[in-house]
Short mmCIF file of C-alpha atoms in Angstrom, two decimals:
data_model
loop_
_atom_site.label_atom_id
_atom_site.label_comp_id
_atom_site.label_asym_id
_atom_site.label_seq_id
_atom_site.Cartn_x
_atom_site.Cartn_y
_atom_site.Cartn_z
CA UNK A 1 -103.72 110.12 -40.45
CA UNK A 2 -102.80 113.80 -40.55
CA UNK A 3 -99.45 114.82 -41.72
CA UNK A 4 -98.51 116.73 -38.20
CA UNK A 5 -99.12 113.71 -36.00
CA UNK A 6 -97.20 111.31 -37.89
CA UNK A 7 -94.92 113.96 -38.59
CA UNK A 8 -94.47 115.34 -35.41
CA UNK A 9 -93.97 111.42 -34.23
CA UNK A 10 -91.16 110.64 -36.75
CA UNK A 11 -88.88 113.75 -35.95
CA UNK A 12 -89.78 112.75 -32.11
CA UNK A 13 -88.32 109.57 -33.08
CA UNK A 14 -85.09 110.76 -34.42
CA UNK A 15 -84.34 113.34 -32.01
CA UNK A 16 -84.50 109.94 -29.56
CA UNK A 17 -81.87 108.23 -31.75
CA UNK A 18 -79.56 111.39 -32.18
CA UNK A 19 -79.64 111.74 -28.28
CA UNK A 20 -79.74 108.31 -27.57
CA UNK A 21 -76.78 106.64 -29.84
CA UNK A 22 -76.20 103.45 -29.81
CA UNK A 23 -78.96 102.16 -27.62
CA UNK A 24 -81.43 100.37 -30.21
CA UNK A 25 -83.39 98.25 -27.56
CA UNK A 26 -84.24 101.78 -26.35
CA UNK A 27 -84.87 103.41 -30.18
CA UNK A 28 -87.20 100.06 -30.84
CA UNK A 29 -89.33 100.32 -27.97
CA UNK A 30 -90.06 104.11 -28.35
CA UNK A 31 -90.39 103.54 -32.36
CA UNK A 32 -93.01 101.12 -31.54
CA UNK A 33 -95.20 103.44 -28.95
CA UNK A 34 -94.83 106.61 -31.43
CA UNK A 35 -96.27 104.88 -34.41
CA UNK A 36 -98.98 103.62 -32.08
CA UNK A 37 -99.65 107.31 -30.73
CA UNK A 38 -100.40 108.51 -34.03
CA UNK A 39 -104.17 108.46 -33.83
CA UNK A 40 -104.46 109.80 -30.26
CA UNK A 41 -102.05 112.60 -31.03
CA UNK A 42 -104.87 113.33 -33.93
CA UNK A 43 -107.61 113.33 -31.16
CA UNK A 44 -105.49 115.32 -28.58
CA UNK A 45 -103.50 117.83 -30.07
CA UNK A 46 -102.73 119.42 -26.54
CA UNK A 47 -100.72 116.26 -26.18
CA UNK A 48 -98.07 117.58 -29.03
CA UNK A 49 -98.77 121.29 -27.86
CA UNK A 50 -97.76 120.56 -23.79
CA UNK A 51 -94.71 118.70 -24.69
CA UNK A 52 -96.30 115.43 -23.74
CA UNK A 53 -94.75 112.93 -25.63
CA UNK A 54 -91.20 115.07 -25.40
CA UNK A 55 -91.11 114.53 -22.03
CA UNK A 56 -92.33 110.83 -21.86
CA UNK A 57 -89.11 109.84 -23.63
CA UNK A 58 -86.84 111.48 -21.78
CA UNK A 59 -86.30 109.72 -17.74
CA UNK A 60 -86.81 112.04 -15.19
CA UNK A 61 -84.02 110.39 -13.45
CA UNK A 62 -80.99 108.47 -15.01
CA UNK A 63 -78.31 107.12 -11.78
CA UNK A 64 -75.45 105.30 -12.94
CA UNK A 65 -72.80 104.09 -10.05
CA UNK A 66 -69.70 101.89 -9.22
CA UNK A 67 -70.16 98.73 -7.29
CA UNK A 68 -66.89 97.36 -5.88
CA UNK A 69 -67.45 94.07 -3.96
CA UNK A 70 -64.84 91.29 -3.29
CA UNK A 71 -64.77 87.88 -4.40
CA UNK A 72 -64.28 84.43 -3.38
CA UNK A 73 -60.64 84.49 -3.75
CA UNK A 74 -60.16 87.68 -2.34
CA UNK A 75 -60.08 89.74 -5.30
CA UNK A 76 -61.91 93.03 -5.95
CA UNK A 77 -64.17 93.17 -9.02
CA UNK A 78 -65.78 96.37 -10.24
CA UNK A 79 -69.16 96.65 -11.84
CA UNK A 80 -71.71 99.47 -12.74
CA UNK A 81 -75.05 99.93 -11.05
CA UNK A 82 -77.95 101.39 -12.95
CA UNK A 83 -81.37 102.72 -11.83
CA UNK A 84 -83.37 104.77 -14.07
CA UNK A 85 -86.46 106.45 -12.81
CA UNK A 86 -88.97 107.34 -16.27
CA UNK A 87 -91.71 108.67 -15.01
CA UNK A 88 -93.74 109.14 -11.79
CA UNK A 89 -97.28 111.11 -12.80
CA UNK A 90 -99.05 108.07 -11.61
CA UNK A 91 -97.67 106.81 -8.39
CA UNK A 92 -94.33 106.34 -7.21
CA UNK A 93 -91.29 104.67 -9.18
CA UNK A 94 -91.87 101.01 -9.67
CA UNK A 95 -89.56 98.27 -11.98
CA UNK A 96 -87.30 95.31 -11.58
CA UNK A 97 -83.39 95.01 -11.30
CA UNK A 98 -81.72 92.86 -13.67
CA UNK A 99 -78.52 91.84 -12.93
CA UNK A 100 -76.94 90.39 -16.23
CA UNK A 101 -73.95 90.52 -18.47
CA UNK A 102 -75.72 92.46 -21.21
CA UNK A 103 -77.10 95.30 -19.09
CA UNK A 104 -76.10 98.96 -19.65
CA UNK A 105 -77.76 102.54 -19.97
CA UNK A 106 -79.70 101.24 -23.43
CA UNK A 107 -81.60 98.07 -21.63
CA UNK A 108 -82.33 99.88 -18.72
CA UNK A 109 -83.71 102.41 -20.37
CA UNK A 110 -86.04 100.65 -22.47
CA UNK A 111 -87.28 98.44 -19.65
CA UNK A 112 -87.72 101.83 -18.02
CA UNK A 113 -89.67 103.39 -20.69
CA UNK A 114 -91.87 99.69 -21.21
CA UNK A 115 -92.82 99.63 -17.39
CA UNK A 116 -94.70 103.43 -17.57
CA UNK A 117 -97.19 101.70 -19.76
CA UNK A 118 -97.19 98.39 -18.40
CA UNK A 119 -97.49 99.69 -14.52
CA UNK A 120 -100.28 102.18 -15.92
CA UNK A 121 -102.24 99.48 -17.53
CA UNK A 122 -102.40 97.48 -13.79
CA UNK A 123 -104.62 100.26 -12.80
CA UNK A 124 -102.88 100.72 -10.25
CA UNK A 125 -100.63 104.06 -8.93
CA UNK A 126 -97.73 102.66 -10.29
CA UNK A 127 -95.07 104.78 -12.12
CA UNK A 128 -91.99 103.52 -14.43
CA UNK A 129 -88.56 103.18 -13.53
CA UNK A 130 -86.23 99.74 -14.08
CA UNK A 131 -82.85 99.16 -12.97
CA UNK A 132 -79.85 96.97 -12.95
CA UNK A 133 -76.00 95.92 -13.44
CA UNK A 134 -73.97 93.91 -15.58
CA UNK A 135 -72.92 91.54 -12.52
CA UNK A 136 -73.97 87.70 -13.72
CA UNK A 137 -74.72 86.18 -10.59
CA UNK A 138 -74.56 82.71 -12.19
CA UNK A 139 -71.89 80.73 -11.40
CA UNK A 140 -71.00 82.75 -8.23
CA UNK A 141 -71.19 81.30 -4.35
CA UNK A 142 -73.89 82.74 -2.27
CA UNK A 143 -71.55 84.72 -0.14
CA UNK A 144 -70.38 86.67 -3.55
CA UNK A 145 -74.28 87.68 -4.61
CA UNK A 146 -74.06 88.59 -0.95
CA UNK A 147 -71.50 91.41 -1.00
CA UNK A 148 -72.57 91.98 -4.16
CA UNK A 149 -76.19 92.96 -3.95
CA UNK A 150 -74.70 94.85 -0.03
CA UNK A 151 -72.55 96.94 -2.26
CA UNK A 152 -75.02 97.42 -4.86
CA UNK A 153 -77.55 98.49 -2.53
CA UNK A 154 -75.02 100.77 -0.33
CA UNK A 155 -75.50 103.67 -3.70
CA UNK A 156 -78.96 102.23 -4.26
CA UNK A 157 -80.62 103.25 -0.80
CA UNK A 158 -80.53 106.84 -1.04
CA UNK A 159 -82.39 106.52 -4.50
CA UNK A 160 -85.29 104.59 -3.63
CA UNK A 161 -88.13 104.46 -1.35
CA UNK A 162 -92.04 103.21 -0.22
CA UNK A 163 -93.06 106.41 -1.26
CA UNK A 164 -90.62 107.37 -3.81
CA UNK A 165 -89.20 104.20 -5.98
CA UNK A 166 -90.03 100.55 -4.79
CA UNK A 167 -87.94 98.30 -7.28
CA UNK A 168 -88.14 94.16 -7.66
CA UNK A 169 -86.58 91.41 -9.07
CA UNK A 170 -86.16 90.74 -12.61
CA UNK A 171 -83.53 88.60 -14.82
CA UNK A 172 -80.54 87.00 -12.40
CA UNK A 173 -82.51 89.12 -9.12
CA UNK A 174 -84.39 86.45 -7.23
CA UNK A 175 -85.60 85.92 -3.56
CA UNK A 176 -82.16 85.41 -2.71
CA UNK A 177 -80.44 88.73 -4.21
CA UNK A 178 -83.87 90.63 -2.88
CA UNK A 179 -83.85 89.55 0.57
CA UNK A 180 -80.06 90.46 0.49
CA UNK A 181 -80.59 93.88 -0.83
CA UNK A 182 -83.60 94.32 1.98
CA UNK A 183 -81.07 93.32 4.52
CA UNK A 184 -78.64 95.81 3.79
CA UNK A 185 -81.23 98.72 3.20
CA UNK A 186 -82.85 97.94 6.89
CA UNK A 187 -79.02 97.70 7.74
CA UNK A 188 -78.50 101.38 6.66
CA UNK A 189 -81.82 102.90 7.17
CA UNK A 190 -82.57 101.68 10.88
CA UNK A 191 -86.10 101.14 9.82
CA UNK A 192 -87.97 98.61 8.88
CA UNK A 193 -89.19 99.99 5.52
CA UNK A 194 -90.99 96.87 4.22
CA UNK A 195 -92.78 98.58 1.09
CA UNK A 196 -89.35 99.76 -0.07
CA UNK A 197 -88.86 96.44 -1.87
CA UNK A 198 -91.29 93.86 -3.73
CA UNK A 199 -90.66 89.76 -4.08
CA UNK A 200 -89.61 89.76 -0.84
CA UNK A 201 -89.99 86.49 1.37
CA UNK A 202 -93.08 85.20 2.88
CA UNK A 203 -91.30 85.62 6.36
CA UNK A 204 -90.85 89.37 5.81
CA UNK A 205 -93.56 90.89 4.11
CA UNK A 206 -93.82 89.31 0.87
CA UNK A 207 -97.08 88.47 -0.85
CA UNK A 208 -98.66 84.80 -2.07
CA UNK A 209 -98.50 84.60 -5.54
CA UNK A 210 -95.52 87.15 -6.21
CA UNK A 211 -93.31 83.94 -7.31
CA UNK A 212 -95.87 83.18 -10.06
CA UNK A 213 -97.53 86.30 -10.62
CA UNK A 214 -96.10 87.10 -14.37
CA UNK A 215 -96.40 83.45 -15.51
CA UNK A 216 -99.79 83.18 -14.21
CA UNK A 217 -100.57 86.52 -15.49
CA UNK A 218 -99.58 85.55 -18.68
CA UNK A 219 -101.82 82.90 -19.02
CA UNK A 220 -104.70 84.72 -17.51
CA UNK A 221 -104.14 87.21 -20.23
CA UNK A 222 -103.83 84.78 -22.98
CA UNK A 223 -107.14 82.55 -21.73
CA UNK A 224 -109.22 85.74 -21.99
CA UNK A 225 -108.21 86.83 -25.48
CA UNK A 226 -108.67 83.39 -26.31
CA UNK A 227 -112.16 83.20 -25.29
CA UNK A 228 -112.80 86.20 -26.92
CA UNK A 229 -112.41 84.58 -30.24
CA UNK A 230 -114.37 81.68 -28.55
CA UNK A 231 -110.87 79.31 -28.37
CA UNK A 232 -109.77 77.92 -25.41
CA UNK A 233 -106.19 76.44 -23.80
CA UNK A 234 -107.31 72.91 -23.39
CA UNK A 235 -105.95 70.87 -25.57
CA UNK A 236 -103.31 73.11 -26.91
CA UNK A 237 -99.96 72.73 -27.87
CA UNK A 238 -97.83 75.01 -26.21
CA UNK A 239 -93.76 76.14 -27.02
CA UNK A 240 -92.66 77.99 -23.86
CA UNK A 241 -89.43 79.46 -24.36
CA UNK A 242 -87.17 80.39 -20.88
CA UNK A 243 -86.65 78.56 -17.87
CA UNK A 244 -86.65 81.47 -15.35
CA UNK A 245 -89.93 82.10 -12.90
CA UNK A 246 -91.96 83.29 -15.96
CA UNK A 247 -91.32 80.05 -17.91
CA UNK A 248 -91.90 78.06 -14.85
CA UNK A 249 -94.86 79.24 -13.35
CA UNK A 250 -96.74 79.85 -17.08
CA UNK A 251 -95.97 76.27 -17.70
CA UNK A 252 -97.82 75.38 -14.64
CA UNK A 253 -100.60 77.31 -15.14
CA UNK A 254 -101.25 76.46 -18.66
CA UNK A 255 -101.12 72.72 -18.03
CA UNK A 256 -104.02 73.58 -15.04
CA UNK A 257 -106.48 74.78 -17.93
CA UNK A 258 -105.60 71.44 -20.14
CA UNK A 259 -102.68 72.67 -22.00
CA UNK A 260 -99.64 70.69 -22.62
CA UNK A 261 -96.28 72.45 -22.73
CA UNK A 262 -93.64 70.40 -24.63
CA UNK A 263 -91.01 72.57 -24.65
CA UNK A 264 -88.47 74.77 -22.96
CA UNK A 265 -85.37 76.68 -23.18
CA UNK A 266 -82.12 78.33 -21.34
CA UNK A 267 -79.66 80.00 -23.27
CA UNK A 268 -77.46 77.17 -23.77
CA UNK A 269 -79.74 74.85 -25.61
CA UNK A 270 -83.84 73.76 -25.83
CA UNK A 271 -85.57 70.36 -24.39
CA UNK A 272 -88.34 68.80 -25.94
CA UNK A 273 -90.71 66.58 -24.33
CA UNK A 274 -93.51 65.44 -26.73
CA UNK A 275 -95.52 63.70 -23.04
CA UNK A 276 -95.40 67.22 -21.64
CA UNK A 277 -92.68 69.06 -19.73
CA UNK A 278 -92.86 67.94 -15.94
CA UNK A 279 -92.55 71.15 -14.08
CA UNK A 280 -91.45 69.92 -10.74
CA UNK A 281 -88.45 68.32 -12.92
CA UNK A 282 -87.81 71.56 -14.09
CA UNK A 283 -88.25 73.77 -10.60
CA UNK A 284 -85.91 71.55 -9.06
CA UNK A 285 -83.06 71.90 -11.49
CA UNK A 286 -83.71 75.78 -11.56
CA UNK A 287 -84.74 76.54 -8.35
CA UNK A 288 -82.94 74.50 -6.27
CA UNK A 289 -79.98 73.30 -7.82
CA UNK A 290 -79.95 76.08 -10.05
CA UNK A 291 -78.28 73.60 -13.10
CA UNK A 292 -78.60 74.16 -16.99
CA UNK A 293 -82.14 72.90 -18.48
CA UNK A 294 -80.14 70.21 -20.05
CA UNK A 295 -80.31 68.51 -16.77
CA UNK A 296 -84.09 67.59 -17.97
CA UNK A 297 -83.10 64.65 -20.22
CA UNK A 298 -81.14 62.88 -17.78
CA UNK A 299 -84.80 62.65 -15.48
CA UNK A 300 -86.50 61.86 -18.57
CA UNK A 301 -84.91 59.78 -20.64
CA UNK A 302 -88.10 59.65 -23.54
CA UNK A 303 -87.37 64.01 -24.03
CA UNK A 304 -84.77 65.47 -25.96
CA UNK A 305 -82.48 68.27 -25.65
CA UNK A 306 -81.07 70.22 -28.25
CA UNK A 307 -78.23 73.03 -28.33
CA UNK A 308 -78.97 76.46 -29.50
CA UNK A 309 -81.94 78.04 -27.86
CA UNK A 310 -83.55 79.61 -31.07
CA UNK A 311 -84.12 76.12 -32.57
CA UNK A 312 -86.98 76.31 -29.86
CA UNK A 313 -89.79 78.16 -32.30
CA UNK A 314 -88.97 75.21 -35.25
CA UNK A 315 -91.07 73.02 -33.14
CA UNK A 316 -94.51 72.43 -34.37
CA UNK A 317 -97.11 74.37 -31.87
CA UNK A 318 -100.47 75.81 -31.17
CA UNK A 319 -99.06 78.53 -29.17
CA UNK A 320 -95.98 80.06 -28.65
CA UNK A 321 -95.28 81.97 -24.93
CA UNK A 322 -91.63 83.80 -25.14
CA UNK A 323 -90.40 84.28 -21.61
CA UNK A 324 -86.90 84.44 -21.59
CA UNK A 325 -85.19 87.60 -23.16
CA UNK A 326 -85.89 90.74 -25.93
CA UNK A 327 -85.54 89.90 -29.12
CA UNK A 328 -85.93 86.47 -29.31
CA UNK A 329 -88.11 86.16 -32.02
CA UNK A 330 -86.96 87.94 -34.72
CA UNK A 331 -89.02 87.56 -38.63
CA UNK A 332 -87.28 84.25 -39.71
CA UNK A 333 -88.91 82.86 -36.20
CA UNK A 334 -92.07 84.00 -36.36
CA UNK A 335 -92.16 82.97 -40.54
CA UNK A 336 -91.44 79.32 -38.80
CA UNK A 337 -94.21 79.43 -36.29
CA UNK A 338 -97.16 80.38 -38.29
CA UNK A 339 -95.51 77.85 -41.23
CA UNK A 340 -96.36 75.68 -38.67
CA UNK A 341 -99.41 76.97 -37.89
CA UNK A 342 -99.35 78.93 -34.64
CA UNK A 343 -102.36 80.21 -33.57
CA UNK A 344 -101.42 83.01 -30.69
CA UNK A 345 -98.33 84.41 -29.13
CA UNK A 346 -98.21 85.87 -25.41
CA UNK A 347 -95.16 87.56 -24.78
CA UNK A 348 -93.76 86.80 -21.06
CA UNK A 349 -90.56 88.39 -21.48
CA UNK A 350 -89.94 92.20 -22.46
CA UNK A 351 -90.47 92.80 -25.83
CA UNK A 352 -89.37 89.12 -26.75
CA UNK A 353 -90.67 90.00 -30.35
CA UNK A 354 -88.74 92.15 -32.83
CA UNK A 355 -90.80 94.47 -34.59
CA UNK A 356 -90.81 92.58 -37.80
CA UNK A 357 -91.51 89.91 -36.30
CA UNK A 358 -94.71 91.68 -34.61
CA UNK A 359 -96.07 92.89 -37.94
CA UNK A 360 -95.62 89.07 -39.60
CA UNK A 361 -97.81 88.13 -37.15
CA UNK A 362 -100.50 90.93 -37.05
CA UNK A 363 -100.74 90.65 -41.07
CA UNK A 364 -101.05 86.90 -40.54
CA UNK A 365 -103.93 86.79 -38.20
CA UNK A 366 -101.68 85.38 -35.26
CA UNK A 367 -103.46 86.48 -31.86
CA UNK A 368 -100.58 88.44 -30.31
CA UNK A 369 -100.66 89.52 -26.84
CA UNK A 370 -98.00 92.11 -26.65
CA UNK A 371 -95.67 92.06 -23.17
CA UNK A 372 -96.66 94.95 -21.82
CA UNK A 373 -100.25 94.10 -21.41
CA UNK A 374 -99.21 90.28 -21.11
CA UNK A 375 -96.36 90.39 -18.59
CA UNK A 376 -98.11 93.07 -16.39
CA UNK A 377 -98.98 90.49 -14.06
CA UNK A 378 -95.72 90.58 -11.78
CA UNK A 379 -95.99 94.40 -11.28
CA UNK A 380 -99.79 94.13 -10.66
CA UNK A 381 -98.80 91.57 -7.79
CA UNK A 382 -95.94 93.86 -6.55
CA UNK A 383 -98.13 96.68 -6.01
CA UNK A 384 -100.60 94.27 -4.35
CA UNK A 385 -97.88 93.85 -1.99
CA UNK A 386 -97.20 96.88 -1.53
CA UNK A 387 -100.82 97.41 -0.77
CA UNK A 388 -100.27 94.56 2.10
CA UNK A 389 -97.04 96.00 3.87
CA UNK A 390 -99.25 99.53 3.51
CA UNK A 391 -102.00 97.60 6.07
CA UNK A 392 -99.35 95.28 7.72
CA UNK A 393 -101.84 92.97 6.27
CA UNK A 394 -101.10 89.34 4.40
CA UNK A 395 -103.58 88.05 1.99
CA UNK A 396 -104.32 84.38 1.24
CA UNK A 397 -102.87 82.71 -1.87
CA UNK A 398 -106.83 82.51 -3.35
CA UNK A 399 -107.44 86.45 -2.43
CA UNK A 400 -104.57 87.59 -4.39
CA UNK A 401 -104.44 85.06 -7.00
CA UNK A 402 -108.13 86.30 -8.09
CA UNK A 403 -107.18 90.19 -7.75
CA UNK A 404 -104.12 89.09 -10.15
CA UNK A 405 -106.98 87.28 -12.59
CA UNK A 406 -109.24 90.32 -12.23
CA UNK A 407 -106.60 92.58 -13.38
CA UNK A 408 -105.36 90.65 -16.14
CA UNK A 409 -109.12 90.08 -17.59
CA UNK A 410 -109.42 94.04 -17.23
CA UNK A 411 -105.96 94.72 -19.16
CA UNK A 412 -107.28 93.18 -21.64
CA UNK A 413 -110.53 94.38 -21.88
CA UNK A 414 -109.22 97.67 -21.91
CA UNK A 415 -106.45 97.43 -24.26
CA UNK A 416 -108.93 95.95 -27.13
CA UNK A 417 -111.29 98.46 -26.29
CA UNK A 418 -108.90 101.20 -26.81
CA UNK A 419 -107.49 99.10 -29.96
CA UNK A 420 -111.06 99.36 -31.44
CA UNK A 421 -112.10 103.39 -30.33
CA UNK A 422 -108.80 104.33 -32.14
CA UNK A 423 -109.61 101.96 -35.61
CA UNK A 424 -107.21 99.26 -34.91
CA UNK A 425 -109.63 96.48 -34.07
CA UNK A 426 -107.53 93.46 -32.72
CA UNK A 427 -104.35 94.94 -32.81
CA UNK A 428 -103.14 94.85 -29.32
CA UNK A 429 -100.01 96.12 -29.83
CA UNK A 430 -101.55 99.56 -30.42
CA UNK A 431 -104.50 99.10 -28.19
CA UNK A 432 -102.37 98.85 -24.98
CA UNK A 433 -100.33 101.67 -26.10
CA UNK A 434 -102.78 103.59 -26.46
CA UNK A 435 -104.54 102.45 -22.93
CA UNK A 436 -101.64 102.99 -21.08
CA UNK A 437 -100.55 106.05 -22.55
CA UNK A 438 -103.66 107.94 -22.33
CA UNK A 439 -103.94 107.60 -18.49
CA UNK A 440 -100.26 108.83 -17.96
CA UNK A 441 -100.68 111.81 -20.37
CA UNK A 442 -103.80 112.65 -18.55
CA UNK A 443 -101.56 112.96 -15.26
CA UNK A 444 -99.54 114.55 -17.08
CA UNK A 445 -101.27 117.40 -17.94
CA UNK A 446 -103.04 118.20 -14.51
CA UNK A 447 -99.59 118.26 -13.26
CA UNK A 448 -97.98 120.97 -15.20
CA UNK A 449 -94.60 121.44 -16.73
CA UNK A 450 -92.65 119.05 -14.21
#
């Protein structure tokens, strides 16, 4: 490595923290795409010279508003809106809302900053944006998520658009708090924009498959780089951390290609069912009654649940499939699971891994399948979506469920092919970096100094 690449990454990095303070989900994410960079800045100087990588970091757009709604009782409660739009050289605006206690400017912002790369590795003309508010929408009556998400959406609307930003669901933003939000946006708009929103019902616009796109995804991903080292998900072990649509639905599809999944989590606690987890046991108390995973035992008297969520990775597994939050596996996790001989990680959540963690596995020989690569599937599916309400077209469940396996199979292709032309052979981590960097700097530079 030259000394002005890595150079020119590491002052990069701390102007980030100076102008970013206290926001280390942020400062971790962009720490781990700079050291990645390295080599291509090497190859493509005109990357450092046209301000490429300056600008990547920095969100074209950062919106932060008020969202006053009224509760149950009559009382008005106050919370803060976030949407912040990274980077549009590819296509227009695209990323979740997450509606969570823990959200502010910092989260956002590395979501934001995750989903360029992520929504440029779908191959499709997706650009990055991710937004949010620190409402929790558990424990609250359907008429509260109501006003809420028609208040949130009130600011929203004049931010966002088919053509312009075209956000989705993500942590605590279901079909519920979506169709909501649609509602009041048609409400305001007197149009029926159905592209302005993804994960939208079946009854108005939404696509097959968008409910278990990133858990199939997930799997897809995983079952390719496992064939590539000529393994295979039958007969596997699997740990799935989360309980949430990605948990669900890569449960499912991993016990479809001869898996068994014998645990899962929430953030209360962890079950563990050495027979295999039964997923409609599980859908119903999440989907439906929308309960506490603990629930599971009381169907299943032969599992067991535990409290504290973390104890999940001391369980003995082949793989391990983090889909509920960042940083859940931190080094003393990941020492555990390859103790215990793990053979592959797949991260279904955003950046579920901390960077130590990451590198224990990479100098251990653990297959890691890094999240934004991994998890790409739901955005792939949104834009297919998009690409229906486009044609005022609906595809069958089979027609988009093979696109979504096609463009898994192809993220990973390209990501280890990238990993390998830039001399980190296997290291995926880099690799789809580097893959979806390239393409955005690219656009980038046609584009000019916008």
């Amino acid at each position: 490595m030259t000394a002005s690449a890595k150079k020119y990454c590491e002052e990069l990095y701390q102007r980030v923290v100076n102008r970013n303070a206290h926001e280390p989900e942020f400062h971790q994410a962009v720490q781990e795409v700079l050291e990645s960079l390295v080599a291509v800045l090497e190859k493509h100087p005109e990357y450092m010279e046209l301000g490429i990588v300056e600008r990547l970091v920095e969100p074209e757009r950062q919106i932060i508003f008020r969202v006053p709604w009224v509760d149950d009782t009559g009382r008005v409660q106050v919370n803060r809106g976030f949407r912040v739009q990274f980077n549009s050289a590819i296509g227009p605006y695209k990323g979740g809302i997450r509606f969570h206690p823990s959200v502010y400017a910092g989260i956002i912002k590395f979501l934001g900053f995750e989903q360029i790369f992520k929504n440029s590795l779908t191959g499709l003309p997706i650009g990055g944006a991710k937004g949010g508010s620190d409402f929790d929408p558990k424990g609250k009556s359907d008429g509260e998520v109501m006003r809420f998400c028609q208040s949130f959406m009130t600011e929203l609307y004049r931010h966002i658009g088919q053509d312009a930003d075209v956000p989705a669901g993500d942590i605590g933003v279901g079909g519920r708090e979506i169709g909501f939000m649609f509602g009041q946006f048609k409400r305001i708009k007197n149009a029926y924009e159905a592209g302005v929103l993804t994960g939208k019902g079946l009854t108005y616009g939404g696509s097959l498959v968008r409910t278990q796109a990133t858990g199939y995804g997930l799997v897809y991903f995983m079952d390719e780089m496992l064939t590539a080292k000529g393994m295979s998900l039958a007969g596997k072990t699997v740990l799935v951390s989360g309980s949430g649509n990605v948990a669900i639905y890569a449960t499912e599809k991993v016990q479809q290609l001869g898996g068994k999944v014998v645990a899962m989590s929430d953030s209360n606690g962890y079950i563990y069912d050495a027979n295999g987890i039964e997923v409609a046991a599980v859908k119903q108390i999440k989907e439906v009654e929308r309960r506490r995973i603990s629930e599971y035992v009381k169907q299943q008297p032969s599992a067991e649940y535990h409290p504290g969520c973390e104890g999940i990775w001391s369980i003995p597994g082949d793989i391990a499939l983090p889909c509920a939050t960042q940083n859940e596996i931190d080094d003393n996790a990941a020492k555990t699971l390859i103790k215990n001989g793990c053979q592959a990680v797949g991260e279904g959540a955003n950046m579920p891994t901390t960077l130590a963690g990451t590198k224990l596995f990479l100098e251990n020989g653990v297959l890691f399948a890094p999240a934004k690569a991994a998890n790409a599937g739901g955005v792939a599916t949104s834009a297919l979506e998009m690409c229906q309400n486009s044609m005022r077209l609906s595809w069958t469940f089979e027609e988009v469920d093979t696109k979504l396996k096609t463009i898994m199979a192809n993220i990973y292709q390209n990501t280890s092919k990238a990993a390998e032309e830039y001399g980190h052979k296997n290291n995926l981590v880099v690799g789809a970096n580097i893959a979806g960097f390239v393409k955005v700097a690219e656009a980038m530079k046609a584009q000019g100094l916008v």
